[in-house]
Each structure stands twice: as structure tokens, then as C-alpha cells.
Amino acid sequence: MLTQLTVNDFAIVDALDIEFGAGMTTITGETGAGKSIAIDAISLCLGARGEAAMVRPGGKRADISASFSVEGNKPAQRFLRHHELDNDDACIIRRVISKEGRSKGFINGKPVPISQLKEIGIFLLNIHGQHAHQGLLDGALQLSLLDQYANHQKLNAQVALSHQNHQQIKGELRQLQQAQQQAQAKVQLLEYQVEELDAFALIEGEFEQIESEHQRLSNSESIQLSCHRLLNQLSDDDSFNLESALNSALHTLGEIIEQDSSIEPLAEMLNGALIQIQESSQELASYQNAIEQNPERLSLLDERLSKAMQLARKHHVSPQELPALHQNIHDELQAMTNDSKRIDELEIQLEQVTTEYFTQASKLSQSRKKYATKLEKLVTKSMKKLSMEHGEFAIAVAFNKDGNINKNGLDAVSFLVTTNPGQPLDALNKVVSGGELSRISLAISVITANKVATPTLIFDEVDVGISGPTAAAVGEMLRELGKSTQIACVTHLPQVAGCGHHQMRVVKETDGRTTNTTMVALSESERVQELARLLGGNTISDNTVANAQELLRVNQ
């Protein structure tokens, strides 16, 4: 709950330091005194938009701190731990706005983005503004209020998760279907290319082998003639060849060795050369015998080389790259084929998650109808307390199985009301006046507040437009709510102010040059004087004082 508010140089506030207690605190003051200044300051602490104009004239910066006790507030505690901002059971939120308009936020002394102030604010405090009742005409808010009352967090989460799964699968399916439509022409092209390359079936390294064999066959006759000449030079020419010359040299060297054995190693060298010449001749003869002139084979190789060159030019690659290209095109076509299979799988999954969504949405709808019956009875009862004796409130929950799938389910929720006997139930905006709408909104706020985990509720002049017994009933409702939830209520009605467990007064003072607004907690005697002022205006008589004392006694 809110325990303390400190404000410095904010708007028309010089310095303000006030403590808040449990129960219901009422805030009163003269018209124009700035009764809502504390609410504005708290709103700023919880992430409301800050502007340079909020800084008090002459001040360097507006500095606001709001202290909360989060003992027992599990959501707030989890938030603080998750962001490493926890500090026992305390949560101190500070907001600073410079006169240049720069804004800073702090939680427990650590700087944080303004967005985090908004996030934690949801778990700490809820403000019902002067014109909040106008929002009651919105169907989305009506749905939200019913879900709050019914504690539908779990069911809402299940429906939202089913909706998320549905949207995810639907999105992937749509994307693949669009891609498939756009790629249809490409699939046909890839199929043709794969078929053509499959038919040619060039394997890795084959082009180099074909090219080598083709060159050999194309030049077989020339190679034969060269081999013949070389064999003659090595061993076959009768007039002169290397083998005969070496034999002759070895014979002559043998004669020399008989005279001088010191050159015998030279004979070994010449003999080695002779052996190499003989082996070379044999290898060359074998090579020559293997060479054949094969016009048919050469024709086949010509055709395959030409086809390889043609396909390479067609695909803008070298012939050597054709096998890799073939594999890439095959893989791409396979991926597109797999997309088709994935589309079939997604269509089945979409049907399954759609069924699951409708199951969850139907459960939520059944629960909404159940709690709508309870809530409409409670609101009708409260309307009668708030001087709408013939009022009747109803909630229509229409499940549209053909509606658009969304995270909130398939229900259309409408708040219906009648205020006069004989009149049929109809939509709020067609039946009630502004004052009646305000009272209905207040009744729903009080009823749903018991179901909402937010530990502090602030009502900013939600009692505008009511008086007399109705005002007393409003005060009683808020005081009863204050037994379980901390309530702060800005009011101009003595009947409401007298119901508070605590009361504060807002005063605006001026010395002709500057203006300052202060807020002070009132003692019991000071409360009597303030209530008497609210009852009697500028003239406070013994009767108004007695009435003020009676208001306090009744609510003790």
C-alpha cells in the first residue's frame, strides 16, 4: 500500500510530505485548491507523461517520491526481484523532471526506464478518474470489467496462448503458400533443368577426363609418328640409335678397363644409361601399341564435350562446375517440394489449434455467462442503494462461433440497464444520464475492486453529480471497501468525507507574488471543522458543527 508521498517544486506545490495509512482516506478542500495535486504527483511517479511546465516557477526540477509497502504483494515482489530492484518489503519510486523537460525515474534508488515505472505501477495502485465512467460505454472495457470480477486471468491466458499458436501457424502457412504461388513458375523451370542435367549426368572430374581422352584420340596419328621417330632414335634405326651407340661405347670402354681398371665406375654409369634407354624404348613401344585411332569413340567424346560446353554457357558456369550446379538445383527443387509437405502439415496443425482455440474460448464464454449473472445482481443491488430504486442491470454475453479469432475470445459483452418501471433493458448510452452512469460505474468499480489484486485504489471526485442519501451510500460503499483495500478518495461531499478512516485537507495560499498548495492530515476536531465547512459553506454555525460531529459519530 501507499505509505508516504514527498513532493518538491511540482506545479503549485513548494514542498509536501504526507503519510498515508490503511483504510479509507478522504481528501477535501475548497474548489480550485488543487485537491487532485497528490493524484497528479502519484501518476507522474507511476510513469505518466512529464513536461517542463510541471516544474514550479523558479524551481530547478520537480522531484516526487512515493513509498509503498509491498509486504504480501507477490506480483510486485516478483517484479522487483526479476529486475534486481528488491529492497526488503519497501518500494520507493522517484520521478525527477528538470525545467528543460528531461525526465528520470528511479526504483529503490536505482535508475530505471520510465516504462518500468508504468509496469510496476499496475501492481501497486489504480486510479479511477473523474471521467472514468465515460469509458464504461466502451464494449472492450465492459468485457475487461467482467473478466476482472470473474478472476479470469488463467482462462484469459489459455485463450491468448491458443490465439498466439493459431496466429503463428496461420502466419507461417500464409507465408509458405504465398511463396509457393510466387515460385510456381520457378519450380517448373527447376524441374526442367534437373531433368536436363539428370539426362546428361556429368559427374565430378568427368569433364577433365573426357577432355584429355579427346585430345589424345584427336592427335593419335601425330602421336604415332612421333613415337616411331623416337623409337628409331632410341633403338630401331639401323644406321644409328642410342642403344647401339652405348653398346659400342661399353665395348670400347671394356678394352680400356683391361689396361686401366681405375675407370671401371664409368662403365657402370654407361651400363645404367643403357638399361634406362632399353626400358624407355620398351615403355614407349607399349604406349605406341596402345594408341588407337577410334573415330566412333572420338565422335562420342566430341558430342559429350559439345553438350557440356552448351550447358555451361546456358547456366553461366564453367563445364567443370556443372556437377555442383546440378546438385544445387536438385537441392533447391527438393526444398520446394519439402515446402509443399510442410504446407500439408501446417494445414493439419492449423485445424488442430483452431479446434483448441474454440474449446478454450467456449470455456471462457461459459464462465463469463456464469459470473455475468452474479455481477448483474450485485450491480442492481448497488443501484438501488444509490437512489436508483427501479434500476435493473444486466449483462449480455453473446458467443459468436463465426467471429474473428482474437486473444480475448469470441464473446461480445454488453452492459444493459433500465432505470424506470416498464422500460426494457437497453444499452447504457441509450438509457442513463451522466449522473446515473457515474453511479453505475462507481458501483462496478467497488464490486470489482474486491476481486482485483491492486492494494491501493484512488477515486478522484467520482461522486460528482450526486448528493444527499446517495452521497451517504457512496461513502458507506467506499468505507466498506476500505476494510480490505487502501482507499484514497478526493471528494467535495461531506457525506463521503465523513466516512473516511482518515481525512486530509488541501489548502492553497498566496502572498500576492507566489502561490503554494499544501496538504495536511486532520485531527478529529479539525475534521469536524472541515466537514462543517463542506456542509455550510463560508458560514459555519452551531448546527453545521453538530451535523459534522454526527457524521463522524455515525461512521466510527
CSV table of N, CA, C and O in Angstrom, one decimal, residues 252-312:
chain,number,residue,atom,x,y,z
A,252,THR,N,84.2,-50.5,-76.2
A,252,THR,CA,85.4,-49.8,-76.2
A,252,THR,C,86.0,-49.5,-74.8
A,252,THR,O,87.2,-49.7,-74.6
A,253,LEU,N,85.0,-49.2,-73.9
A,253,LEU,CA,85.4,-48.9,-72.5
A,253,LEU,C,86.0,-50.2,-71.9
A,253,LEU,O,86.9,-50.1,-71.1
A,254,GLY,N,85.4,-51.3,-72.3
A,254,GLY,CA,85.9,-52.6,-71.7
A,254,GLY,C,87.3,-52.8,-72.1
A,254,GLY,O,88.1,-53.4,-71.3
A,255,GLU,N,87.7,-52.5,-73.3
A,255,GLU,CA,89.1,-52.6,-73.7
A,255,GLU,C,90.0,-51.8,-72.9
A,255,GLU,O,91.1,-52.2,-72.5
A,256,ILE,N,89.5,-50.5,-72.6
A,256,ILE,CA,90.3,-49.6,-71.8
A,256,ILE,C,90.5,-50.1,-70.4
A,256,ILE,O,91.6,-50.1,-69.8
A,257,ILE,N,89.4,-50.7,-69.8
A,257,ILE,CA,89.5,-51.2,-68.4
A,257,ILE,C,90.5,-52.3,-68.3
A,257,ILE,O,91.1,-52.5,-67.3
A,258,GLU,N,90.6,-53.1,-69.4
A,258,GLU,CA,91.6,-54.2,-69.3
A,258,GLU,C,93.0,-53.6,-69.1
A,258,GLU,O,93.9,-54.3,-68.6
A,259,GLN,N,93.3,-52.4,-69.6
A,259,GLN,CA,94.6,-51.7,-69.5
A,259,GLN,C,94.6,-50.9,-68.2
A,259,GLN,O,95.7,-50.8,-67.6
A,260,ASP,N,93.4,-50.3,-67.8
A,260,ASP,CA,93.4,-49.5,-66.6
A,260,ASP,C,92.1,-49.6,-65.9
A,260,ASP,O,91.0,-49.1,-66.3
A,261,SER,N,92.1,-50.4,-64.8
A,261,SER,CA,90.8,-50.7,-64.1
A,261,SER,C,90.2,-49.5,-63.3
A,261,SER,O,89.1,-49.5,-62.8
A,262,SER,N,91.0,-48.4,-63.2
A,262,SER,CA,90.5,-47.3,-62.4
A,262,SER,C,89.3,-46.6,-63.0
A,262,SER,O,88.6,-45.8,-62.3
A,263,ILE,N,89.0,-46.8,-64.3
A,263,ILE,CA,87.8,-46.1,-64.8
A,263,ILE,C,86.6,-47.1,-64.9
A,263,ILE,O,85.6,-46.8,-65.6
A,264,GLU,N,86.7,-48.1,-64.1
A,264,GLU,CA,85.6,-49.1,-64.1
A,264,GLU,C,84.3,-48.5,-63.7
A,264,GLU,O,83.2,-48.9,-64.2
A,265,PRO,N,84.2,-47.5,-62.8
A,265,PRO,CA,83.0,-46.9,-62.4
A,265,PRO,C,82.3,-46.2,-63.6
A,265,PRO,O,81.0,-46.2,-63.6
A,266,LEU,N,83.0,-45.8,-64.5
A,266,LEU,CA,82.4,-45.1,-65.7
A,266,LEU,C,81.6,-46.2,-66.5
A,266,LEU,O,80.6,-45.9,-67.0
A,267,ALA,N,82.1,-47.4,-66.5
A,267,ALA,CA,81.4,-48.5,-67.2
A,267,ALA,C,80.1,-48.7,-66.6
A,267,ALA,O,79.1,-49.0,-67.2
A,268,GLU,N,80.1,-48.7,-65.2
A,268,GLU,CA,78.8,-48.9,-64.5
A,268,GLU,C,77.8,-47.8,-64.9
A,268,GLU,O,76.6,-48.0,-65.0
A,269,MET,N,78.3,-46.5,-65.0
A,269,MET,CA,77.4,-45.4,-65.3
A,269,MET,C,76.8,-45.6,-66.7
A,269,MET,O,75.6,-45.4,-67.0
A,270,LEU,N,77.7,-46.0,-67.7
A,270,LEU,CA,77.2,-46.2,-69.1
A,270,LEU,C,76.3,-47.4,-69.2
A,270,LEU,O,75.3,-47.3,-69.9
A,271,ASN,N,76.5,-48.4,-68.4
A,271,ASN,CA,75.6,-49.5,-68.4
A,271,ASN,C,74.3,-49.2,-67.8
A,271,ASN,O,73.2,-49.6,-68.3
A,272,GLY,N,74.3,-48.3,-66.7
A,272,GLY,CA,73.0,-47.8,-66.2
A,272,GLY,C,72.2,-47.0,-67.2
A,272,GLY,O,71.0,-47.2,-67.4
A,273,ALA,N,72.9,-46.2,-68.0
A,273,ALA,CA,72.3,-45.4,-69.0
A,273,ALA,C,71.7,-46.3,-70.1
A,273,ALA,O,70.6,-46.1,-70.6
A,274,LEU,N,72.4,-47.4,-70.5
A,274,LEU,CA,71.9,-48.3,-71.5
A,274,LEU,C,70.6,-49.0,-71.0
A,274,LEU,O,69.7,-49.1,-71.8
A,275,ILE,N,70.7,-49.4,-69.7
A,275,ILE,CA,69.4,-50.0,-69.2
A,275,ILE,C,68.2,-49.1,-69.2
A,275,ILE,O,67.1,-49.5,-69.6
A,276,GLN,N,68.4,-47.8,-68.9
A,276,GLN,CA,67.3,-46.8,-68.9
A,276,GLN,C,66.8,-46.6,-70.3
A,276,GLN,O,65.6,-46.5,-70.6
A,277,ILE,N,67.8,-46.6,-71.3
A,277,ILE,CA,67.4,-46.4,-72.7
A,277,ILE,C,66.6,-47.6,-73.1
A,277,ILE,O,65.5,-47.5,-73.8
A,278,GLN,N,67.0,-48.8,-72.8
A,278,GLN,CA,66.2,-50.0,-73.1
A,278,GLN,C,64.8,-50.0,-72.5
A,278,GLN,O,63.8,-50.3,-73.2
A,279,GLU,N,64.7,-49.6,-71.2
A,279,GLU,CA,63.4,-49.6,-70.6
A,279,GLU,C,62.5,-48.5,-71.2
A,279,GLU,O,61.3,-48.7,-71.3
A,280,SER,N,63.1,-47.4,-71.5
A,280,SER,CA,62.4,-46.3,-72.1
A,280,SER,C,61.8,-46.8,-73.5
A,280,SER,O,60.7,-46.4,-73.8
A,281,SER,N,62.6,-47.5,-74.2
A,281,SER,CA,62.2,-48.0,-75.5
A,281,SER,C,61.0,-48.9,-75.4
A,281,SER,O,60.0,-48.9,-76.1
A,282,GLN,N,61.1,-49.8,-74.3
A,282,GLN,CA,60.0,-50.8,-74.1
A,282,GLN,C,58.7,-50.0,-73.7
A,282,GLN,O,57.6,-50.4,-74.2
A,283,GLU,N,58.8,-49.0,-72.8
A,283,GLU,CA,57.7,-48.3,-72.3
A,283,GLU,C,57.0,-47.5,-73.5
A,283,GLU,O,55.8,-47.5,-73.7
A,284,LEU,N,57.9,-46.9,-74.3
A,284,LEU,CA,57.4,-46.2,-75.5
A,284,LEU,C,56.7,-47.1,-76.5
A,284,LEU,O,55.7,-46.7,-77.1
A,285,ALA,N,57.3,-48.3,-76.7
A,285,ALA,CA,56.7,-49.2,-77.6
A,285,ALA,C,55.3,-49.7,-77.1
A,285,ALA,O,54.4,-49.8,-77.9
A,286,SER,N,55.2,-49.9,-75.8
A,286,SER,CA,53.9,-50.3,-75.2
A,286,SER,C,52.9,-49.2,-75.4
A,286,SER,O,51.8,-49.4,-75.8
A,287,TYR,N,53.4,-47.9,-75.1
A,287,TYR,CA,52.5,-46.7,-75.3
A,287,TYR,C,52.0,-46.6,-76.7
A,287,TYR,O,50.8,-46.4,-77.0
A,288,GLN,N,53.0,-46.8,-77.7
A,288,GLN,CA,52.6,-46.7,-79.1
A,288,GLN,C,51.6,-47.8,-79.5
A,288,GLN,O,50.7,-47.5,-80.3
A,289,ASN,N,51.8,-49.0,-79.0
A,289,ASN,CA,50.9,-50.1,-79.3
A,289,ASN,C,49.5,-49.8,-78.8
A,289,ASN,O,48.5,-50.3,-79.4
A,290,ALA,N,49.5,-49.1,-77.6
A,290,ALA,CA,48.1,-48.8,-77.0
A,290,ALA,C,47.4,-47.7,-77.7
A,290,ALA,O,46.1,-47.6,-77.6
A,291,ILE,N,48.1,-46.9,-78.4
A,291,ILE,CA,47.4,-45.8,-79.1
A,291,ILE,C,46.6,-46.3,-80.3
A,291,ILE,O,47.1,-47.1,-81.1
A,292,GLU,N,45.3,-46.0,-80.3
A,292,GLU,CA,44.5,-46.4,-81.4
A,292,GLU,C,43.8,-45.3,-82.0
A,292,GLU,O,43.5,-44.3,-81.4
A,293,GLN,N,43.4,-45.4,-83.2
A,293,GLN,CA,42.5,-44.4,-83.9
A,293,GLN,C,41.1,-45.0,-83.9
A,293,GLN,O,40.8,-46.0,-84.5
A,294,ASN,N,40.3,-44.3,-83.1
A,294,ASN,CA,38.9,-44.8,-82.9
A,294,ASN,C,37.9,-43.6,-83.2
A,294,ASN,O,37.5,-42.9,-82.3
A,295,PRO,N,37.5,-43.5,-84.5
A,295,PRO,CA,36.6,-42.4,-84.9
A,295,PRO,C,35.3,-42.4,-84.2
A,295,PRO,O,34.7,-41.4,-83.9
A,296,GLU,N,34.8,-43.6,-83.9
A,296,GLU,CA,33.5,-43.7,-83.2
A,296,GLU,C,33.6,-43.1,-81.8
A,296,GLU,O,32.7,-42.4,-81.4
A,297,ARG,N,34.6,-43.6,-81.1
A,297,ARG,CA,34.8,-43.0,-79.7
A,297,ARG,C,35.0,-41.5,-79.7
A,297,ARG,O,34.5,-40.8,-78.9
A,298,LEU,N,35.8,-41.1,-80.7
A,298,LEU,CA,36.1,-39.7,-80.8
A,298,LEU,C,34.8,-38.9,-81.1
A,298,LEU,O,34.6,-37.8,-80.6
A,299,SER,N,33.9,-39.5,-81.9
A,299,SER,CA,32.7,-38.8,-82.2
A,299,SER,C,31.8,-38.7,-80.9
A,299,SER,O,31.2,-37.6,-80.7
A,300,LEU,N,31.8,-39.7,-80.1
A,300,LEU,CA,31.1,-39.7,-78.9
A,300,LEU,C,31.6,-38.6,-77.9
A,300,LEU,O,30.9,-37.9,-77.3
A,301,LEU,N,32.9,-38.6,-77.8
A,301,LEU,CA,33.6,-37.6,-77.0
A,301,LEU,C,33.3,-36.2,-77.5
A,301,LEU,O,33.1,-35.3,-76.7
A,302,ASP,N,33.3,-36.0,-78.8
A,302,ASP,CA,33.0,-34.7,-79.4
A,302,ASP,C,31.6,-34.2,-78.9
A,302,ASP,O,31.4,-33.1,-78.6
A,303,GLU,N,30.7,-35.2,-79.1
A,303,GLU,CA,29.3,-34.9,-78.7
A,303,GLU,C,29.1,-34.5,-77.3
A,303,GLU,O,28.5,-33.5,-76.9
A,304,ARG,N,29.8,-35.3,-76.4
A,304,ARG,CA,29.7,-35.0,-74.9
A,304,ARG,C,30.3,-33.7,-74.5
A,304,ARG,O,29.8,-32.9,-73.7
A,305,LEU,N,31.5,-33.4,-75.1
A,305,LEU,CA,32.2,-32.1,-74.9
A,305,LEU,C,31.3,-31.0,-75.3
A,305,LEU,O,31.2,-30.0,-74.6
A,306,SER,N,30.7,-31.1,-76.5
A,306,SER,CA,29.9,-30.0,-77.0
A,306,SER,C,28.7,-29.8,-76.1
A,306,SER,O,28.3,-28.6,-75.9
A,307,LYS,N,28.1,-30.9,-75.7
A,307,LYS,CA,26.9,-30.8,-74.8
A,307,LYS,C,27.3,-30.1,-73.5
A,307,LYS,O,26.6,-29.3,-72.9
A,308,ALA,N,28.5,-30.5,-72.9
A,308,ALA,CA,28.9,-29.9,-71.7
A,308,ALA,C,29.2,-28.4,-71.8
A,308,ALA,O,28.8,-27.6,-71.0
A,309,MET,N,29.8,-28.0,-73.0
A,309,MET,CA,30.0,-26.6,-73.2
A,309,MET,C,28.7,-25.8,-73.4
A,309,MET,O,28.6,-24.7,-72.9
A,310,GLN,N,27.8,-26.5,-74.1
A,310,GLN,CA,26.5,-25.8,-74.3
A,310,GLN,C,25.7,-25.6,-73.0
A,310,GLN,O,25.2,-24.5,-72.7
A,311,LEU,N,25.7,-26.6,-72.1
A,311,LEU,CA,25.0,-26.5,-70.8
A,311,LEU,C,25.7,-25.5,-69.9
A,311,LEU,O,25.1,-24.7,-69.2
A,312,ALA,N,27.1,-25.4,-70.0
A,312,ALA,CA,27.8,-24.5,-69.2
A,312,ALA,C,27.5,-23.0,-69.6
A,312,ALA,O,27.3,-22.2,-68.7
